[in-house]
mmCIF file of C-alpha atoms and ligand atoms in Angstrom:
data_model
loop_
_atom_site.group_PDB
_atom_site.id
_atom_site.type_symbol
_atom_site.label_atom_id
_atom_site.label_comp_id
_atom_site.label_asym_id
_atom_site.label_seq_id
_atom_site.Cartn_x
_atom_site.Cartn_y
_atom_site.Cartn_z
ATOM 1 C CA MET A 1 -0.037 0.019 0.022
ATOM 2 C CA GLY A 2 1.488 3.350 -1.164
ATOM 3 C CA ASP A 3 2.072 6.262 1.109
ATOM 4 C CA LEU A 4 -0.802 8.640 1.536
ATOM 5 C CA CYS A 5 -1.153 12.187 0.226
ATOM 6 C CA VAL A 6 -4.074 14.596 0.568
ATOM 7 C CA VAL A 7 -5.105 16.830 -2.291
ATOM 8 C CA VAL A 8 -7.829 19.478 -1.602
ATOM 9 C CA GLY A 9 -9.359 20.435 -4.896
ATOM 10 C CA ALA A 10 -8.302 17.179 -6.496
ATOM 11 C CA THR A 11 -10.908 17.530 -9.338
ATOM 12 C CA GLY A 12 -9.713 21.028 -10.310
ATOM 13 C CA SER A 13 -7.296 21.917 -13.072
ATOM 14 C CA PHE A 14 -4.094 21.854 -10.921
ATOM 15 C CA GLY A 15 -5.429 19.399 -8.353
ATOM 16 C CA ARG A 16 -6.262 16.774 -11.047
ATOM 17 C CA ALA A 17 -2.920 16.916 -12.627
ATOM 18 C CA VAL A 18 -1.174 16.762 -9.241
ATOM 19 C CA THR A 19 -3.281 13.782 -8.190
ATOM 20 C CA GLU A 20 -2.651 11.853 -11.409
ATOM 21 C CA ARG A 21 1.146 12.455 -11.063
ATOM 22 C CA LEU A 22 1.144 11.329 -7.414
ATOM 23 C CA VAL A 23 -0.673 8.095 -8.095
ATOM 24 C CA THR A 24 1.574 7.359 -11.011
ATOM 25 C CA ARG A 25 4.427 7.671 -8.536
ATOM 26 C CA GLY A 26 2.796 4.878 -6.484
ATOM 27 C CA LEU A 27 1.244 7.056 -3.786
ATOM 28 C CA ARG A 28 -2.263 7.080 -2.724
ATOM 29 C CA VAL A 29 -4.295 10.242 -2.758
ATOM 30 C CA LEU A 30 -7.125 11.183 -0.497
ATOM 31 C CA ALA A 31 -8.967 13.345 -3.002
ATOM 32 C CA VAL A 32 -11.050 16.169 -1.384
ATOM 33 C CA GLY A 33 -13.794 18.299 -2.988
ATOM 34 C CA ARG A 34 -17.448 18.963 -2.534
ATOM 35 C CA HIS A 35 -18.912 17.053 -5.403
ATOM 36 C CA GLU A 36 -19.183 13.289 -4.935
ATOM 37 C CA ASP A 37 -19.765 12.517 -8.623
ATOM 38 C CA ASP A 38 -16.674 14.375 -9.702
ATOM 39 C CA LEU A 39 -14.559 12.581 -7.127
ATOM 40 C CA ALA A 40 -16.015 9.090 -8.024
ATOM 41 C CA ALA A 41 -15.200 9.891 -11.703
ATOM 42 C CA LEU A 42 -11.580 10.751 -10.810
ATOM 43 C CA ALA A 43 -11.235 7.573 -8.654
ATOM 44 C CA ALA A 44 -12.608 5.511 -11.450
ATOM 45 C CA GLU A 45 -9.913 6.869 -13.822
ATOM 46 C CA ALA A 46 -6.999 6.706 -11.475
ATOM 47 C CA ALA A 47 -6.211 3.693 -9.173
ATOM 48 C CA GLY A 48 -5.099 4.857 -5.747
ATOM 49 C CA VAL A 49 -7.492 7.750 -5.456
ATOM 50 C CA ILE A 50 -9.735 7.738 -2.384
ATOM 51 C CA PRO A 51 -12.653 10.176 -2.643
ATOM 52 C CA CYS A 52 -13.422 12.366 0.337
ATOM 53 C CA VAL A 53 -16.304 14.717 0.208
ATOM 54 C CA ALA A 54 -15.781 17.811 2.254
ATOM 55 C CA ASP A 55 -16.161 21.573 2.002
ATOM 56 C CA ILE A 56 -12.885 23.122 3.061
ATOM 57 C CA ALA A 57 -14.634 26.369 3.789
ATOM 58 C CA ASP A 58 -16.424 24.659 6.590
ATOM 59 C CA ASP A 59 -14.906 23.496 9.912
ATOM 60 C CA SER A 60 -16.423 20.141 9.637
ATOM 61 C CA ALA A 61 -13.860 19.368 6.940
ATOM 62 C CA ILE A 62 -11.264 18.929 9.611
ATOM 63 C CA GLY A 63 -13.009 15.824 11.127
ATOM 64 C CA THR A 64 -14.081 14.522 7.754
ATOM 65 C CA ILE A 65 -10.539 14.516 6.381
ATOM 66 C CA SER A 66 -8.725 13.369 9.546
ATOM 67 C CA ALA A 67 -11.315 10.354 9.916
ATOM 68 C CA ALA A 68 -10.370 9.271 6.395
ATOM 69 C CA LEU A 69 -6.621 9.069 7.004
ATOM 70 C CA ASP A 70 -5.268 5.641 7.678
ATOM 71 C CA GLY A 71 -1.472 6.289 8.166
ATOM 72 C CA PRO A 72 1.230 9.004 7.880
ATOM 73 C CA VAL A 73 0.598 11.725 5.372
ATOM 74 C CA ARG A 74 3.565 12.209 2.949
ATOM 75 C CA MET A 75 2.135 15.420 1.384
ATOM 76 C CA ALA A 76 -0.887 17.691 2.005
ATOM 77 C CA VAL A 77 -1.649 19.810 -0.987
ATOM 78 C CA PHE A 78 -4.153 22.617 -1.084
ATOM 79 C CA ALA A 79 -5.336 23.325 -4.630
ATOM 80 C CA ALA A 80 -8.958 24.368 -4.186
ATOM 81 C CA GLY A 81 -10.204 27.061 -6.628
ATOM 82 C CA LEU A 82 -10.803 30.630 -5.668
ATOM 83 C CA PRO A 83 -14.137 31.850 -7.083
ATOM 84 C CA VAL A 84 -13.639 35.463 -6.591
ATOM 85 C CA ALA A 85 -13.380 37.815 -9.580
ATOM 86 C CA GLY A 86 -13.412 41.609 -10.151
ATOM 87 C CA SER A 87 -11.522 44.725 -9.173
ATOM 88 C CA VAL A 88 -11.489 46.516 -5.874
ATOM 89 C CA GLU A 89 -14.409 48.637 -7.426
ATOM 90 C CA THR A 90 -16.471 45.692 -8.438
ATOM 91 C CA VAL A 91 -15.707 42.695 -6.276
ATOM 92 C CA SER A 92 -18.366 41.667 -3.846
ATOM 93 C CA PRO A 93 -17.159 42.139 -0.254
ATOM 94 C CA SER A 94 -18.910 38.917 0.730
ATOM 95 C CA ASP A 95 -17.210 36.978 -2.050
ATOM 96 C CA LEU A 96 -13.886 38.365 -0.882
ATOM 97 C CA ALA A 97 -14.678 37.050 2.684
ATOM 98 C CA ARG A 98 -15.769 33.762 1.298
ATOM 99 C CA GLY A 99 -12.577 33.431 -0.801
ATOM 100 C CA ALA A 100 -10.561 34.132 2.371
ATOM 101 C CA ASP A 101 -12.480 31.504 4.154
ATOM 102 C CA ILE A 102 -11.792 28.977 1.339
ATOM 103 C CA LYS A 103 -7.921 29.615 1.087
ATOM 104 C CA LEU A 104 -6.852 31.006 4.481
ATOM 105 C CA GLY A 105 -9.379 29.237 6.621
ATOM 106 C CA GLY A 106 -9.192 26.197 4.335
ATOM 107 C CA LEU A 107 -5.411 25.999 4.609
ATOM 108 C CA LEU A 108 -5.570 25.903 8.432
ATOM 109 C CA ARG A 109 -8.481 23.346 8.290
ATOM 110 C CA LEU A 110 -6.261 20.990 6.017
ATOM 111 C CA VAL A 111 -3.287 21.426 8.278
ATOM 112 C CA ARG A 112 -5.339 20.694 11.385
ATOM 113 C CA ALA A 113 -6.822 17.601 9.762
ATOM 114 C CA VAL A 114 -3.434 16.118 8.895
ATOM 115 C CA ASP A 115 -1.360 17.343 11.862
ATOM 116 C CA ALA A 116 -1.343 14.222 13.847
ATOM 117 C CA ARG A 117 -0.339 12.219 10.750
ATOM 118 C CA LEU A 118 2.615 14.357 9.776
ATOM 119 C CA ALA A 119 6.175 12.989 10.237
ATOM 120 C CA PRO A 120 9.671 14.310 9.387
ATOM 121 C CA GLY A 121 9.802 14.633 5.617
ATOM 122 C CA SER A 122 6.133 15.277 5.252
ATOM 123 C CA ARG A 123 5.276 18.248 3.020
ATOM 124 C CA ILE A 124 2.581 20.973 3.283
ATOM 125 C CA VAL A 125 2.078 22.419 -0.138
ATOM 126 C CA MET A 126 -0.087 25.444 -0.856
ATOM 127 C CA PHE A 127 -1.098 27.087 -4.067
ATOM 128 C CA ALA A 128 -0.902 30.934 -3.859
ATOM 129 C CA GLY A 129 -0.361 33.016 -7.011
ATOM 130 C CA THR A 130 1.773 35.847 -8.383
ATOM 131 C CA LEU A 131 -1.046 38.329 -7.913
ATOM 132 C CA GLY A 132 -0.416 38.016 -4.186
ATOM 133 C CA PHE A 133 2.831 39.981 -4.445
ATOM 134 C CA GLU A 134 2.303 41.802 -7.720
ATOM 135 C CA PRO A 135 -1.173 43.278 -7.337
ATOM 136 C CA LYS A 136 -3.298 44.050 -10.358
ATOM 137 C CA ALA A 137 -6.290 46.425 -10.118
ATOM 138 C CA SER A 138 -8.392 43.893 -12.061
ATOM 139 C CA SER A 139 -7.946 41.035 -9.615
ATOM 140 C CA ALA A 140 -8.755 42.135 -6.059
ATOM 141 C CA GLY A 141 -9.480 38.768 -4.649
ATOM 142 C CA PRO A 142 -6.639 36.644 -5.804
ATOM 143 C CA GLY A 143 -4.317 39.616 -4.860
ATOM 144 C CA ALA A 144 -5.477 40.184 -1.391
ATOM 145 C CA ILE A 145 -6.118 36.577 -0.469
ATOM 146 C CA ASN A 146 -2.921 35.134 -1.924
ATOM 147 C CA ALA A 147 -0.875 37.860 -0.170
ATOM 148 C CA GLY A 148 -2.420 36.517 3.088
ATOM 149 C CA VAL A 149 -1.485 32.901 1.953
ATOM 150 C CA PHE A 150 2.187 33.859 1.616
ATOM 151 C CA ASN A 151 2.104 35.376 5.191
ATOM 152 C CA LEU A 152 0.282 32.316 6.714
ATOM 153 C CA MET A 153 2.592 29.798 5.116
ATOM 154 C CA ARG A 154 5.585 31.587 6.563
ATOM 155 C CA GLN A 155 3.986 31.224 9.951
ATOM 156 C CA LEU A 156 3.280 27.605 9.362
ATOM 157 C CA GLY A 157 6.819 27.166 8.295
ATOM 158 C CA ASP A 158 8.052 28.394 11.715
ATOM 159 C CA VAL A 159 5.741 26.004 13.550
ATOM 160 C CA TYR A 160 6.359 22.886 11.392
ATOM 161 C CA GLY A 161 10.055 23.203 10.577
ATOM 162 C CA PRO A 162 11.210 22.155 14.003
ATOM 163 C CA ARG A 163 9.146 18.931 13.496
ATOM 164 C CA GLY A 164 10.963 18.239 10.237
ATOM 165 C CA VAL A 165 7.745 18.923 8.307
ATOM 166 C CA THR A 166 8.399 21.220 5.366
ATOM 167 C CA THR A 167 6.154 23.958 3.957
ATOM 168 C CA HIS A 168 6.155 25.044 0.311
ATOM 169 C CA THR A 169 4.124 27.859 -1.358
ATOM 170 C CA LEU A 170 3.733 27.595 -5.080
ATOM 171 C CA SER A 171 3.185 30.811 -6.915
ATOM 172 C CA PRO A 172 1.861 30.121 -10.437
ATOM 173 C CA GLY A 173 1.169 32.855 -12.859
ATOM 174 C CA PRO A 174 -1.898 32.486 -15.144
ATOM 175 C CA ALA A 175 -1.721 28.973 -16.597
ATOM 176 C CA ASP A 176 -3.720 27.454 -19.460
ATOM 177 C CA THR A 177 -6.776 26.429 -17.459
ATOM 178 C CA PRO A 178 -10.553 26.733 -17.876
ATOM 179 C CA ARG A 179 -10.526 29.448 -15.221
ATOM 180 C CA VAL A 180 -8.041 31.568 -17.119
ATOM 181 C CA HIS A 181 -9.925 30.865 -20.470
ATOM 182 C CA ALA A 182 -12.879 32.440 -18.918
ATOM 183 C CA LEU A 183 -10.927 35.445 -17.611
ATOM 184 C CA VAL A 184 -9.366 35.909 -21.103
ATOM 185 C CA GLU A 185 -12.741 35.859 -22.731
ATOM 186 C CA ARG A 186 -14.178 38.385 -20.231
ATOM 187 C CA ALA A 187 -11.087 40.674 -20.465
ATOM 188 C CA ALA A 188 -11.191 40.537 -24.352
ATOM 189 C CA ALA A 189 -14.868 41.648 -24.324
ATOM 190 C CA GLU A 190 -14.172 44.434 -21.822
ATOM 191 C CA ARG A 191 -11.202 45.692 -23.878
ATOM 192 C CA GLY A 192 -13.007 45.295 -27.210
ATOM 193 C CA ILE A 193 -10.176 43.065 -28.586
ATOM 194 C CA THR A 194 -10.208 39.446 -29.807
ATOM 195 C CA VAL A 195 -9.651 36.452 -27.509
ATOM 196 C CA GLU A 196 -6.479 35.758 -29.442
ATOM 197 C CA GLU A 197 -5.145 39.255 -28.835
ATOM 198 C CA GLN A 198 -5.944 38.889 -25.142
ATOM 199 C CA TRP A 199 -4.033 35.534 -24.946
ATOM 200 C CA ALA A 200 -1.088 37.178 -26.675
ATOM 201 C CA SER A 201 -1.134 39.912 -23.997
ATOM 202 C CA TYR A 202 -0.999 37.259 -21.237
ATOM 203 C CA ALA A 203 1.771 35.471 -22.964
ATOM 204 C CA ALA A 204 3.732 38.690 -23.423
ATOM 205 C CA GLY A 205 3.610 39.060 -19.642
ATOM 206 C CA THR A 206 5.998 36.183 -19.332
ATOM 207 C CA SER A 207 9.569 36.351 -20.356
ATOM 208 C CA LEU A 208 9.262 32.730 -21.920
ATOM 209 C CA GLY A 209 6.515 34.071 -24.167
ATOM 210 C CA ARG A 210 3.918 31.486 -23.164
ATOM 211 C CA LEU A 211 1.937 30.526 -20.176
ATOM 212 C CA PRO A 212 2.841 27.630 -17.881
ATOM 213 C CA THR A 213 1.049 24.278 -18.601
ATOM 214 C CA VAL A 214 -0.897 22.342 -15.995
ATOM 215 C CA ALA A 215 1.639 19.456 -16.493
ATOM 216 C CA GLU A 216 4.521 21.743 -15.602
ATOM 217 C CA ILE A 217 2.723 22.988 -12.447
ATOM 218 C CA ALA A 218 2.022 19.287 -11.378
ATOM 219 C CA TRP A 219 5.643 18.390 -12.027
ATOM 220 C CA ALA A 220 6.800 21.073 -9.553
ATOM 221 C CA VAL A 221 4.651 19.370 -6.785
ATOM 222 C CA THR A 222 6.161 15.929 -7.444
ATOM 223 C CA LEU A 223 9.568 17.458 -7.248
ATOM 224 C CA LEU A 224 8.844 18.148 -3.600
ATOM 225 C CA LEU A 225 8.740 14.346 -2.977
ATOM 226 C CA ASP A 226 12.503 14.067 -3.258
ATOM 227 C CA PRO A 227 14.193 14.070 0.221
ATOM 228 C CA GLU A 228 16.479 16.879 -0.987
ATOM 229 C CA ALA A 229 13.480 19.094 -1.261
ATOM 230 C CA ASP A 230 13.837 19.657 2.474
ATOM 231 C CA VAL A 231 16.119 22.560 1.577
ATOM 232 C CA LEU A 232 13.170 24.381 -0.071
ATOM 233 C CA HIS A 233 11.409 24.502 3.429
ATOM 234 C CA GLY A 234 9.576 27.827 4.048
ATOM 235 C CA GLY A 235 10.142 29.014 0.473
ATOM 236 C CA VAL A 236 8.091 30.128 -2.489
ATOM 237 C CA LEU A 237 8.440 28.436 -5.870
ATOM 238 C CA SER A 238 7.618 30.727 -8.739
ATOM 239 C CA LEU A 239 5.893 28.766 -11.499
ATOM 240 C CA ASP A 240 5.096 31.607 -13.846
ATOM 241 C CA ALA A 241 7.369 31.200 -16.912
ATOM 242 C CA GLY A 242 9.143 34.378 -16.118
ATOM 243 C CA GLY A 243 6.107 36.511 -15.393
ATOM 244 C CA HIS A 244 7.285 37.650 -12.032
ATOM 245 C CA ARG A 245 9.407 40.764 -12.284
ATOM 246 C CA GLY A 246 10.344 41.537 -8.654
ATOM 247 C CA ILE A 247 13.671 40.344 -7.118
ATOM 248 C CA HIS A 248 12.850 38.508 -3.934
HETATM 249 N N1 NAP B 301 -5.482 28.435 -12.791
HETATM 250 C C1 NAP B 301 -4.493 29.364 -12.716
HETATM 251 O O1 NAP B 301 -4.025 29.798 -13.766
HETATM 252 C C2 NAP B 301 -3.942 29.865 -11.390
HETATM 253 C C3 NAP B 301 -2.906 30.744 -11.405
HETATM 254 C C4 NAP B 301 -2.458 31.235 -10.173
HETATM 255 C C5 NAP B 301 -2.875 30.642 -8.984
HETATM 256 N N2 NAP B 301 -3.848 29.650 -8.986
HETATM 257 C C6 NAP B 301 -4.377 29.084 -7.707
HETATM 258 O O2 NAP B 301 -4.169 27.728 -7.853
HETATM 259 C C7 NAP B 301 -5.293 27.051 -7.167
HETATM 260 C C8 NAP B 301 -5.952 26.037 -8.112
HETATM 261 O O3 NAP B 301 -6.424 26.703 -9.223
HETATM 262 P P1 NAP B 301 -7.330 25.895 -10.358
HETATM 263 O O4 NAP B 301 -7.365 26.820 -11.482
HETATM 264 O O5 NAP B 301 -6.725 24.537 -10.530
HETATM 265 O O6 NAP B 301 -8.705 25.900 -9.572
HETATM 266 P P2 NAP B 301 -10.039 25.174 -10.039
HETATM 267 O O7 NAP B 301 -9.897 24.348 -11.152
HETATM 268 O O8 NAP B 301 -11.066 26.171 -10.057
HETATM 269 O O9 NAP B 301 -10.262 24.259 -8.708
HETATM 270 C C9 NAP B 301 -11.415 23.616 -8.477
HETATM 271 C C10 NAP B 301 -11.259 22.549 -7.429
HETATM 272 O O10 NAP B 301 -11.417 23.126 -6.063
HETATM 273 C C11 NAP B 301 -12.362 22.344 -5.442
HETATM 274 N N3 NAP B 301 -13.038 23.238 -4.502
HETATM 275 C C12 NAP B 301 -13.572 24.496 -4.718
HETATM 276 N N4 NAP B 301 -14.070 24.918 -3.636
HETATM 277 C C13 NAP B 301 -13.973 24.026 -2.608
HETATM 278 C C14 NAP B 301 -14.285 23.848 -1.298
HETATM 279 N N5 NAP B 301 -14.928 24.883 -0.685
HETATM 280 N N6 NAP B 301 -14.042 22.743 -0.578
HETATM 281 C C15 NAP B 301 -13.357 21.798 -1.219
HETATM 282 N N7 NAP B 301 -13.014 21.793 -2.483
HETATM 283 C C16 NAP B 301 -13.295 22.940 -3.145
HETATM 284 C C17 NAP B 301 -13.361 21.916 -6.677
HETATM 285 O O11 NAP B 301 -14.129 20.870 -6.261
HETATM 286 P P3 NAP B 301 -15.680 20.997 -5.781
HETATM 287 O O12 NAP B 301 -16.307 22.052 -6.851
HETATM 288 O O13 NAP B 301 -16.192 19.690 -6.072
HETATM 289 O O14 NAP B 301 -15.628 21.406 -4.379
HETATM 290 C C18 NAP B 301 -12.293 21.519 -7.594
HETATM 291 O O15 NAP B 301 -11.693 20.267 -7.204
HETATM 292 C C19 NAP B 301 -6.344 28.188 -6.708
HETATM 293 O O16 NAP B 301 -6.187 28.431 -5.393
HETATM 294 C C20 NAP B 301 -5.823 29.468 -7.498
HETATM 295 O O17 NAP B 301 -6.088 30.530 -6.761
HETATM 296 C C21 NAP B 301 -4.408 29.309 -10.197
#
C-alpha cells in the first residue's frame, strides 16, 4: 500500500494533474472536494484515488478529512479554486470574505486535519499565485487573498520546521486552465479586442513568451517528494514562466 497524500481540490485543473502524477508515482491520494460524482469519476480513472467529500470552507472538513486518514501523510496539498473575480471597485465584499475562508481558513483546516499524521519529511504544499505579491487592479480577490496565503505559510513554516515537516508555497502565474480561459474571454470583451489578442497579451507578460502548462505545475509538486526538497522548506516556488518581475 502506497504512502498517503491529501489533495484538496483534486478535481480542479491543478489538483487533478497533481493527483494523477502522485498516483503514477505509487502514492495514494485522498482526493477532497465538494462534489461526490466528480470525485467518483476521478477515482474510477486513477487507481489509488480515495474520494473524500468535504467543504474546506467549513470547519467540519477537519473531522471528515482526519477520519479518512489511515496512516502517515507524506504530502498535503491545497489546490482548491478561488471563485472571486473583479477589481476593488467591483468585487463583492462577501465574495472576498468567502474566498478568504476557502484559502486562508481552508489551509488551516487542512493542516489541522493532517497534523497528527505528519512526520519528518512530510510536506505541506499550498497554491498561492503571483497576484499576491504583484497586485493588479483587475483582480482584487486573488491579490489580497494570496498575499495572506504567503504570510500564513511563513507562519506555518516556523511552526512545522522544527518537527521536520516542510512547507512550500507555489506561486503560479496564469496557466492554461478553464478558469483563465474564462478570464481571457471576459477581459477581451471588456477591452474590445479578440480572444487571441488577449491571450497574446497574457503570454507577453511572461519572459518565456507562453503561459505555464498544467503538467508543468504538477511536475513542480512531485519534485517536492524528493528528500533533498527539505532545503526548499519555508520558501516560495515561482511557477510563472518568467512573469514575475520583482527580485525577492
Ligand atoms: N489556474 C490558474 O492559472 C492559477 C494561477 C495562479 C494561482 N492559481 C491558484 O491555484 C489554485 C488552483 O487553481 P485551479 O485553476 O486549478 O482551480 P479550479 O480548477 O477552479 O479548482 C477547483 C477545485 O477546487 C475544489 N473546491 C472549490 N471549492 C472548494 C471547497 N470549498 N472545498 C473543497 N474543494 C473545493 C473543486 O471541487 P468541488 O467544486 O467539487 O468542491 C475542484 O476540485 C487556486 O487556489 C488558484 O487561486 C491558479
